[in-house]
CSV table of N, CA and C in Angstrom, one decimal:
chain,number,residue,atom,x,y,z
K,63,MET,N,0.8,-1.1,-0.1
K,63,MET,CA,0.0,0.1,0.2
K,63,MET,C,0.8,1.3,-0.1
K,64,THR,N,0.5,2.3,-0.8
K,64,THR,CA,1.4,3.4,-0.9
K,64,THR,C,0.8,4.5,0.0
K,65,PRO,N,2.0,5.4,0.5
K,65,PRO,CA,1.1,6.2,1.5
K,65,PRO,C,0.3,7.0,1.0
K,66,ALA,N,-0.3,7.3,-0.4
K,66,ALA,CA,-1.4,8.0,-1.1
K,66,ALA,C,-2.7,7.0,-0.6
K,67,GLU,N,-2.6,5.8,-0.4
K,67,GLU,CA,-3.8,4.8,0.0
K,67,GLU,C,-3.9,4.6,1.4
K,68,ARG,N,-3.2,5.2,2.1
K,68,ARG,CA,-3.4,5.0,3.7
K,68,ARG,C,-4.3,6.1,4.2
K,69,PRO,N,-5.0,5.6,5.4
K,69,PRO,CA,-6.0,6.6,5.6
K,69,PRO,C,-5.4,8.1,6.1
K,70,ASP,N,-5.8,9.0,6.0
K,70,ASP,CA,-5.6,10.4,6.4
K,70,ASP,C,-6.0,10.7,7.7
K,71,ASP,N,-5.3,11.5,8.6
K,71,ASP,CA,-5.7,12.1,9.7
K,71,ASP,C,-6.6,13.4,9.5
K,72,PRO,N,-6.9,13.9,10.6
K,72,PRO,CA,-7.7,15.2,10.3
K,72,PRO,C,-7.1,16.3,9.6
K,73,ARG,N,-5.8,16.3,9.5
K,73,ARG,CA,-4.9,17.3,8.9
K,73,ARG,C,-4.8,17.0,7.3
K,74,GLY,N,-5.2,15.8,6.8
K,74,GLY,CA,-5.0,15.4,5.5
K,74,GLY,C,-3.7,14.7,5.3
K,75,GLU,N,-2.9,14.1,6.3
K,75,GLU,CA,-1.6,13.8,6.3
K,75,GLU,C,-1.8,12.2,6.5
K,76,PRO,N,-0.9,11.0,5.8
K,76,PRO,CA,-0.9,10.0,5.9
K,76,PRO,C,-0.5,9.7,7.5
K,77,GLN,N,-1.3,8.8,8.3
K,77,GLN,CA,-1.0,8.7,9.7
K,77,GLN,C,-0.1,7.3,9.7
K,78,PRO,N,0.9,7.5,11.0
K,78,PRO,CA,1.6,6.2,11.2
K,78,PRO,C,0.6,5.3,12.0
K,79,ILE,N,0.6,3.9,12.0
K,79,ILE,CA,-0.1,3.1,12.5
K,79,ILE,C,0.5,2.2,13.4
K,80,LEU,N,0.2,2.0,14.9
K,80,LEU,CA,0.8,1.3,15.7
K,80,LEU,C,-0.1,0.0,15.9
K,81,ILE,N,0.7,-0.9,15.6
K,81,ILE,CA,-0.3,-2.3,15.7
K,81,ILE,C,0.2,-2.9,17.0
K,82,TYR,N,-0.8,-3.3,17.9
K,82,TYR,CA,-0.6,-3.7,19.2
K,82,TYR,C,-1.5,-5.0,19.6
K,83,ASP,N,-1.1,-5.6,20.5
K,83,ASP,CA,-1.8,-7.1,20.8
K,83,ASP,C,-3.2,-6.8,21.7
K,84,ALA,N,-4.1,-6.8,21.2
K,84,ALA,CA,-5.3,-6.3,21.9
K,84,ALA,C,-5.9,-7.6,22.6
K,85,GLU,N,-5.4,-8.6,22.8
K,85,GLU,CA,-5.4,-9.7,23.9
K,85,GLU,C,-4.6,-9.4,25.1
K,86,CYS,N,-3.7,-8.9,25.0
K,86,CYS,CA,-2.7,-8.5,26.1
K,86,CYS,C,-3.2,-7.7,26.9
K,87,ARG,N,-3.3,-7.9,28.4
K,87,ARG,CA,-3.7,-6.9,29.2
K,87,ARG,C,-2.6,-5.8,29.4
K,88,LEU,N,-1.4,-5.9,29.4
K,88,LEU,CA,-0.4,-5.1,29.7
K,88,LEU,C,-0.4,-4.2,28.2
K,89,CYS,N,-0.5,-4.6,27.1
K,89,CYS,CA,-0.7,-4.1,25.8
K,89,CYS,C,-1.8,-3.1,25.7
K,90,VAL,N,-2.8,-3.5,26.1
K,90,VAL,CA,-4.2,-2.7,26.1
K,90,VAL,C,-4.1,-1.5,27.1
K,91,THR,N,-3.6,-1.7,28.2
K,91,THR,CA,-3.1,-0.8,29.4
K,91,THR,C,-2.2,0.1,28.8
K,92,ALA,N,-1.1,-0.1,28.3
K,92,ALA,CA,-0.1,0.7,27.8
K,92,ALA,C,-0.7,1.6,26.7
K,93,LYS,N,-1.3,1.0,26.0
K,93,LYS,CA,-1.9,1.8,24.7
K,93,LYS,C,-2.9,2.8,25.5
K,94,ALA,N,-3.9,2.7,26.2
K,94,ALA,CA,-4.6,3.7,27.0
K,94,ALA,C,-3.9,4.8,27.5
K,95,GLU,N,-2.6,4.2,28.3
K,95,GLU,CA,-1.8,5.4,29.0
K,95,GLU,C,-1.0,6.2,27.9
K,96,LEU,N,-0.6,5.5,26.9
K,96,LEU,CA,0.3,6.5,25.9
K,96,LEU,C,-0.8,7.2,25.2
K,97,GLU,N,-2.0,7.1,25.0
K,97,GLU,CA,-3.1,7.8,24.1
K,97,GLU,C,-3.4,9.1,25.3
K,98,ARG,N,-3.7,8.7,26.5
K,98,ARG,CA,-3.7,9.7,27.5
K,98,ARG,C,-2.7,10.8,27.6
K,99,MET,N,-1.5,10.2,27.6
K,99,MET,CA,-0.2,11.1,28.0
K,99,MET,C,0.3,11.6,26.7
K,100,SER,N,-0.1,11.2,25.5
K,100,SER,CA,0.6,11.8,24.2
K,100,SER,C,0.0,13.2,23.7
K,101,ARG,N,0.7,14.0,23.4
K,101,ARG,CA,0.3,15.4,22.7
K,101,ARG,C,0.1,15.2,21.3
K,102,ASP,N,0.6,14.0,20.8
K,102,ASP,CA,0.6,13.6,19.3
K,102,ASP,C,-0.7,12.7,19.1
K,103,THR,N,-1.7,13.3,18.4
K,103,THR,CA,-3.0,12.4,18.1
K,103,THR,C,-2.9,11.8,16.7
K,104,SER,N,-1.9,12.0,16.0
K,104,SER,CA,-1.8,11.4,14.6
K,104,SER,C,-1.5,10.0,14.4
K,105,VAL,N,-1.3,9.1,15.6
K,105,VAL,CA,-1.2,8.0,15.6
K,105,VAL,C,-2.5,7.2,15.5
K,106,LYS,N,-2.7,6.2,14.6
K,106,LYS,CA,-3.9,5.2,14.6
K,106,LYS,C,-3.4,4.1,15.1
K,107,TRP,N,-4.2,3.6,16.3
K,107,TRP,CA,-3.9,2.6,17.1
K,107,TRP,C,-4.9,1.3,16.2
K,108,VAL,N,-4.4,0.1,15.8
K,108,VAL,CA,-4.8,-1.2,15.0
K,108,VAL,C,-4.5,-2.2,15.8
K,109,PRO,N,-5.7,-3.0,16.5
K,109,PRO,CA,-5.6,-4.3,17.2
K,109,PRO,C,-4.8,-5.4,16.1
K,110,TYR,N,-3.7,-6.0,16.6
K,110,TYR,CA,-3.1,-7.1,15.7
K,110,TYR,C,-4.2,-8.3,15.2
K,111,GLN,N,-5.1,-8.5,16.1
K,111,GLN,CA,-6.1,-9.2,15.8
K,111,GLN,C,-7.3,-8.8,14.8
K,112,SER,N,-6.7,-8.0,13.8
K,112,SER,CA,-7.9,-7.5,12.7
K,112,SER,C,-7.3,-7.7,11.4
K,113,ALA,N,-8.2,-7.6,10.3
K,113,ALA,CA,-8.0,-7.7,9.2
K,113,ALA,C,-7.0,-6.7,8.6
K,114,GLU,N,-7.4,-5.4,9.2
K,114,GLU,CA,-6.4,-4.1,8.8
K,114,GLU,C,-5.1,-4.3,9.2
K,115,ALA,N,-4.7,-4.9,10.3
K,115,ALA,CA,-3.3,-5.3,10.8
K,115,ALA,C,-2.7,-6.3,9.7
K,116,ALA,N,-3.6,-7.4,9.4
K,116,ALA,CA,-2.7,-8.3,8.4
K,116,ALA,C,-2.7,-7.8,7.1
K,117,SER,N,-3.4,-6.9,6.8
K,117,SER,CA,-3.3,-6.1,5.6
K,117,SER,C,-1.9,-5.2,5.6
K,118,ARG,N,-2.0,-4.5,6.6
K,118,ARG,CA,-0.7,-3.6,6.8
K,118,ARG,C,0.6,-4.2,6.8
K,119,LEU,N,0.6,-5.3,7.8
K,119,LEU,CA,1.7,-6.0,8.0
K,119,LEU,C,2.3,-7.0,6.7
K,120,GLY,N,1.3,-7.4,6.1
K,120,GLY,CA,1.8,-8.3,4.8
K,120,GLY,C,2.2,-9.6,5.2
K,121,ALA,N,3.7,-9.7,4.7
K,121,ALA,CA,4.5,-10.9,5.0
K,121,ALA,C,4.8,-10.9,6.4
K,122,HIS,N,4.8,-9.9,7.1
K,122,HIS,CA,5.2,-9.8,8.4
K,122,HIS,C,4.3,-10.3,9.4
K,123,TYR,N,2.9,-10.3,9.1
K,123,TYR,CA,1.6,-11.0,9.8
K,123,TYR,C,1.9,-12.6,10.0
K,124,ARG,N,1.6,-13.0,11.2
K,124,ARG,CA,1.6,-14.2,11.4
K,124,ARG,C,0.1,-14.6,12.3
K,125,PRO,N,-0.6,-15.5,11.9
K,125,PRO,CA,-2.0,-15.7,12.8
K,125,PRO,C,-1.5,-16.0,14.5
K,126,GLY,N,-2.2,-15.8,15.3
K,126,GLY,CA,-2.0,-15.8,16.8
K,126,GLY,C,-1.5,-14.8,17.3
K,127,ARG,N,-0.8,-14.9,18.3
K,127,ARG,CA,-0.4,-13.6,19.4
K,127,ARG,C,0.9,-13.1,18.6
K,128,PRO,N,0.9,-11.9,18.7
K,128,PRO,CA,2.2,-11.4,18.0
K,128,PRO,C,3.3,-11.2,19.0
K,129,ASP,N,4.6,-11.4,18.5
K,129,ASP,CA,5.8,-11.3,19.3
K,129,ASP,C,6.1,-9.8,19.8
K,130,VAL,N,5.5,-9.0,19.2
K,130,VAL,CA,5.9,-7.5,19.4
K,130,VAL,C,5.0,-6.7,19.0
K,131,ALA,N,5.0,-5.4,19.1
K,131,ALA,CA,4.3,-4.3,18.6
K,131,ALA,C,5.0,-3.9,17.3
K,132,TYR,N,3.9,-3.4,16.4
K,132,TYR,CA,4.8,-2.8,15.1
K,132,TYR,C,4.1,-1.5,14.9
K,133,LEU,N,5.0,-0.6,14.2
K,133,LEU,CA,4.8,0.8,13.6
K,133,LEU,C,4.9,0.7,12.4
K,134,VAL,N,3.8,1.1,11.6
K,134,VAL,CA,3.8,1.0,10.0
K,134,VAL,C,3.9,2.5,9.8
K,135,LYS,N,4.9,3.0,9.5
K,135,LYS,CA,5.1,4.5,8.9
K,135,LYS,C,4.2,4.9,7.8
K,136,PRO,N,4.1,6.1,7.6
K,136,PRO,CA,3.5,6.5,6.6
K,136,PRO,C,3.9,6.2,5.0
K,137,ASP,N,5.4,6.1,5.1
K,137,ASP,CA,5.9,5.7,3.8
K,137,ASP,C,6.0,4.2,3.6
K,138,GLY,N,5.2,3.4,4.5
K,138,GLY,CA,5.2,1.8,4.3
K,138,GLY,C,6.4,1.2,5.3
K,139,THR,N,7.4,1.9,5.7
K,139,THR,CA,8.4,1.3,6.6
K,139,THR,C,7.7,0.5,7.7
K,140,ILE,N,8.2,-0.6,8.2
K,140,ILE,CA,7.6,-1.3,9.2
K,140,ILE,C,8.8,-1.3,10.5
K,141,GLU,N,8.5,-0.8,11.6
K,141,GLU,CA,9.4,-0.9,12.7
K,141,GLU,C,8.9,-1.8,13.7
K,142,ARG,N,9.5,-2.7,14.7
K,142,ARG,CA,9.0,-3.6,15.3
K,142,ARG,C,9.7,-3.5,16.7
K,143,GLY,N,8.8,-4.1,17.7
K,143,GLY,CA,9.4,-3.9,19.0
K,143,GLY,C,9.6,-2.6,19.7
K,144,LEU,N,10.6,-2.5,20.5
K,144,LEU,CA,10.8,-1.2,21.0
K,144,LEU,C,10.9,0.0,19.9
K,145,ASP,N,11.6,-0.3,18.8
K,145,ASP,CA,11.5,0.5,17.7
K,145,ASP,C,10.2,1.1,17.3
K,146,ALA,N,9.1,0.4,17.6
K,146,ALA,CA,7.9,0.7,17.1
K,146,ALA,C,7.4,2.0,18.1
K,147,PHE,N,8.0,2.1,19.4
K,147,PHE,CA,7.4,3.0,20.2
K,147,PHE,C,8.4,4.0,20.2
K,148,LEU,N,9.6,3.9,20.0
K,148,LEU,CA,10.5,5.1,20.1
K,148,LEU,C,10.1,6.4,19.5
K,149,PRO,N,9.4,6.2,18.1
K,149,PRO,CA,9.1,7.6,17.5
K,149,PRO,C,7.8,8.5,18.4
K,150,LEU,N,7.3,7.7,19.1
K,150,LEU,CA,6.2,8.4,19.9
K,150,LEU,C,6.8,8.8,21.3
K,151,VAL,N,8.0,8.7,21.6
K,151,VAL,CA,8.4,9.2,22.8
K,151,VAL,C,8.5,10.9,23.0
K,152,PRO,N,9.0,11.5,21.8
K,152,PRO,CA,9.0,12.9,22.0
K,152,PRO,C,7.7,13.5,22.0
K,153,GLY,N,6.7,12.9,21.6
K,153,GLY,CA,5.2,13.5,21.7
K,153,GLY,C,4.6,13.2,22.9
K,154,LEU,N,5.2,12.6,24.0
K,154,LEU,CA,4.8,12.4,25.2
K,154,LEU,C,5.3,13.4,26.2
K,155,ARG,N,4.2,13.6,27.2
K,155,ARG,CA,4.9,14.5,28.4
K,155,ARG,C,6.0,14.1,28.9
K,156,ALA,N,7.1,15.0,28.9
K,156,ALA,CA,8.4,14.6,29.3
K,156,ALA,C,9.1,13.6,28.5
K,157,GLY,N,8.7,13.7,27.2
K,157,GLY,CA,9.4,12.7,26.2
K,157,GLY,C,10.6,13.0,25.7
K,158,ARG,N,11.0,14.5,25.7
K,158,ARG,CA,12.4,14.8,25.4
K,158,ARG,C,13.4,14.1,26.4
K,159,TRP,N,12.8,14.1,27.9
K,159,TRP,CA,13.7,13.7,28.7
K,159,TRP,C,14.0,12.3,28.5
K,160,VAL,N,13.1,11.4,28.3
K,160,VAL,CA,13.1,10.2,28.0
K,160,VAL,C,14.1,9.8,26.9
K,161,ALA,N,13.9,10.7,25.7
K,161,ALA,CA,14.5,10.5,24.5
K,161,ALA,C,16.0,10.9,24.9
K,162,ALA,N,16.1,11.8,25.7
K,162,ALA,CA,17.7,12.0,26.2
K,162,ALA,C,18.4,10.8,26.9
K,163,LEU,N,17.6,10.1,27.7
K,163,LEU,CA,18.1,9.0,28.4
K,163,LEU,C,18.4,8.0,27.6
K,164,PHE,N,17.8,7.9,26.2
K,164,PHE,CA,18.3,6.7,25.3
K,164,PHE,C,19.4,7.1,24.8
K,165,ARG,N,20.1,8.2,24.8
K,165,ARG,CA,21.5,8.6,24.4
K,165,ARG,C,22.6,8.2,25.3
K,166,VAL,N,22.1,7.6,26.4
K,166,VAL,CA,23.0,7.3,27.5
K,166,VAL,C,23.8,6.0,27.0
K,167,PRO,N,25.0,5.8,27.0
K,167,PRO,CA,25.6,4.5,26.6
K,167,PRO,C,24.9,3.3,27.5
K,168,LEU,N,24.7,2.2,26.9
K,168,LEU,CA,24.3,1.0,27.4
K,168,LEU,C,22.5,1.0,27.8
K,169,LEU,N,22.1,2.3,28.0
K,169,LEU,CA,20.8,2.3,28.3
K,169,LEU,C,19.8,1.6,27.2
K,170,LYS,N,20.0,2.1,25.9
K,170,LYS,CA,19.3,1.8,25.1
K,170,LYS,C,19.3,0.1,24.7
K,171,PRO,N,20.5,-0.6,24.7
K,171,PRO,CA,20.6,-1.9,24.8
K,171,PRO,C,20.0,-2.6,25.8
K,172,LEU,N,20.0,-2.0,26.8
K,172,LEU,CA,19.2,-2.6,28.3
K,172,LEU,C,17.7,-2.6,27.8
K,173,ALA,N,17.2,-1.3,27.3
K,173,ALA,CA,15.9,-1.1,27.2
K,173,ALA,C,15.3,-2.2,26.3
K,174,TYR,N,16.2,-2.6,25.2
K,174,TYR,CA,15.8,-3.7,24.1
K,174,TYR,C,15.6,-4.9,24.8
K,175,LEU,N,16.4,-5.4,25.8
K,175,LEU,CA,16.6,-6.4,26.4
K,175,LEU,C,15.4,-6.7,27.4
K,176,PHE,N,15.1,-5.6,27.9
K,176,PHE,CA,13.8,-5.5,28.7
K,176,PHE,C,12.6,-5.5,28.1
K,177,TYR,N,12.5,-4.8,26.8
K,177,TYR,CA,11.3,-5.0,26.0
K,177,TYR,C,11.0,-6.6,25.5
K,178,ARG,N,12.3,-7.0,25.1
K,178,ARG,CA,12.1,-8.5,24.6
K,178,ARG,C,11.7,-9.5,25.9
K,179,ALA,N,12.1,-9.3,27.0
K,179,ALA,CA,11.8,-10.2,28.2
K,179,ALA,C,10.3,-9.7,28.5
K,180,ILE,N,9.8,-8.5,28.6
K,180,ILE,CA,8.3,-8.1,29.0
K,180,ILE,C,7.4,-8.7,27.7
K,181,ALA,N,7.9,-8.8,26.6
K,181,ALA,CA,7.0,-9.1,25.4
K,181,ALA,C,7.0,-10.6,25.3
K,182,ARG,N,8.2,-11.2,25.7
K,182,ARG,CA,7.9,-13.0,26.0
K,182,ARG,C,6.9,-13.3,26.8
K,183,TYR,N,6.9,-12.7,28.0
K,183,TYR,CA,6.2,-13.4,29.3
K,183,TYR,C,5.0,-12.4,29.6
K,184,ARG,N,4.7,-11.6,28.7
K,184,ARG,CA,3.7,-10.7,29.0
K,184,ARG,C,2.3,-11.4,29.5
K,185,TYR,N,2.0,-12.4,28.8
K,185,TYR,CA,0.7,-13.2,29.2
K,185,TYR,C,0.8,-13.8,30.6
K,186,ARG,N,2.0,-14.2,30.9
K,186,ARG,CA,2.0,-15.1,32.1
K,186,ARG,C,2.2,-14.1,33.2
K,187,TRP,N,2.8,-12.8,33.0
K,187,TRP,CA,2.9,-11.9,34.1
K,187,TRP,C,1.9,-11.0,34.3
K,188,PHE,N,1.0,-10.6,33.2
K,188,PHE,CA,0.0,-9.6,33.4
K,188,PHE,C,-1.1,-10.3,32.7
K,189,GLY,N,-1.7,-11.3,32.3
K,189,GLY,CA,-2.6,-11.9,32.0
K,189,GLY,C,-3.3,-11.4,30.4
K,190,LYS,N,-4.2,-12.1,30.2
K,190,LYS,CA,-4.9,-11.9,29.1
K,190,LYS,C,-6.3,-11.0,29.1
K,191,VAL,N,-6.8,-10.1,28.0
K,191,VAL,CA,-7.9,-9.4,28.1
K,191,VAL,C,-8.9,-10.5,27.8
K,192,GLU,N,-10.1,-10.4,28.7
K,192,GLU,CA,-11.1,-11.7,28.3
K,192,GLU,C,-11.9,-11.1,27.1
K,193,GLY,N,-12.2,-11.8,26.2
K,193,GLY,CA,-13.0,-11.6,25.1
K,193,GLY,C,-12.2,-10.7,23.9
K,194,GLY,N,-10.8,-10.8,24.1
K,194,GLY,CA,-10.1,-10.0,23.0
K,194,GLY,C,-10.5,-8.4,23.0
K,195,ARG,N,-10.3,-8.0,21.6
K,195,ARG,CA,-10.5,-6.7,21.5
K,195,ARG,C,-11.7,-6.0,21.6
K,196,GLU,N,-12.5,-7.0,21.5
K,196,GLU,CA,-14.3,-6.5,21.7
K,196,GLU,C,-14.5,-5.8,23.1
K,197,ARG,N,-13.5,-6.3,24.0
K,197,ARG,CA,-13.9,-5.6,25.4
K,197,ARG,C,-12.4,-5.4,26.0
K,198,CYS,N,-11.6,-4.6,25.3
K,198,CYS,CA,-10.4,-4.5,25.6
K,198,CYS,C,-10.5,-3.0,26.4
K,199,GLY,N,-11.6,-2.3,26.5
K,199,GLY,CA,-11.5,-1.2,27.1
K,199,GLY,C,-11.1,0.1,26.5
K,200,CYS,N,-10.7,0.1,25.3
K,200,CYS,CA,-10.0,1.3,24.5
K,200,CYS,C,-11.2,2.0,23.9
K,201,ARG,N,-10.9,3.5,23.4
K,201,ARG,CA,-11.9,4.0,22.6
K,201,ARG,C,-12.1,3.5,21.4
K,202,ASP,N,-11.3,2.8,20.8
K,202,ASP,CA,-11.5,2.3,19.5
K,202,ASP,C,-12.5,1.3,19.3
K,203,HIS,N,-12.8,0.7,20.5
K,203,HIS,CA,-13.7,-0.7,20.3
K,203,HIS,C,-15.0,-0.4,20.9
K,204,GLY,N,-15.2,0.8,21.2
K,204,GLY,CA,-16.7,1.3,21.8
K,204,GLY,C,-16.8,0.7,23.3
K,205,ALA,N,-16.1,0.4,24.0
K,205,ALA,CA,-16.0,-0.1,25.4
K,205,ALA,C,-16.3,1.0,26.3
């Protein structure tokens, strides 16, 4: 899909799309908090368990639970894992401070390790949202 075929935000520009696991309690809670804390409303949140996610991710999509979150940029580039969230950091309150922390040697590699551990064990540690995305509690699904 080309940038011109992507849905536009209210300003008429292509939107970045963050694809998250809508069956993961941690992921749904993090999504709600990031939406609440963000000054940047241009990001469109899409559940991994949707036809839109499968379409946007193409060959990157696998049925079942995703291993990581994905960010589909307006130019079609796909970022995964921690890299899917890093572009959102400057738009958060205190985001510039957090972005500055990632410039500290060793902190970014530790953050990648931390993300991988959380992603791997998120269901064991935080549980599953019962009923999946239909009852995830976010504003996108009418809860």
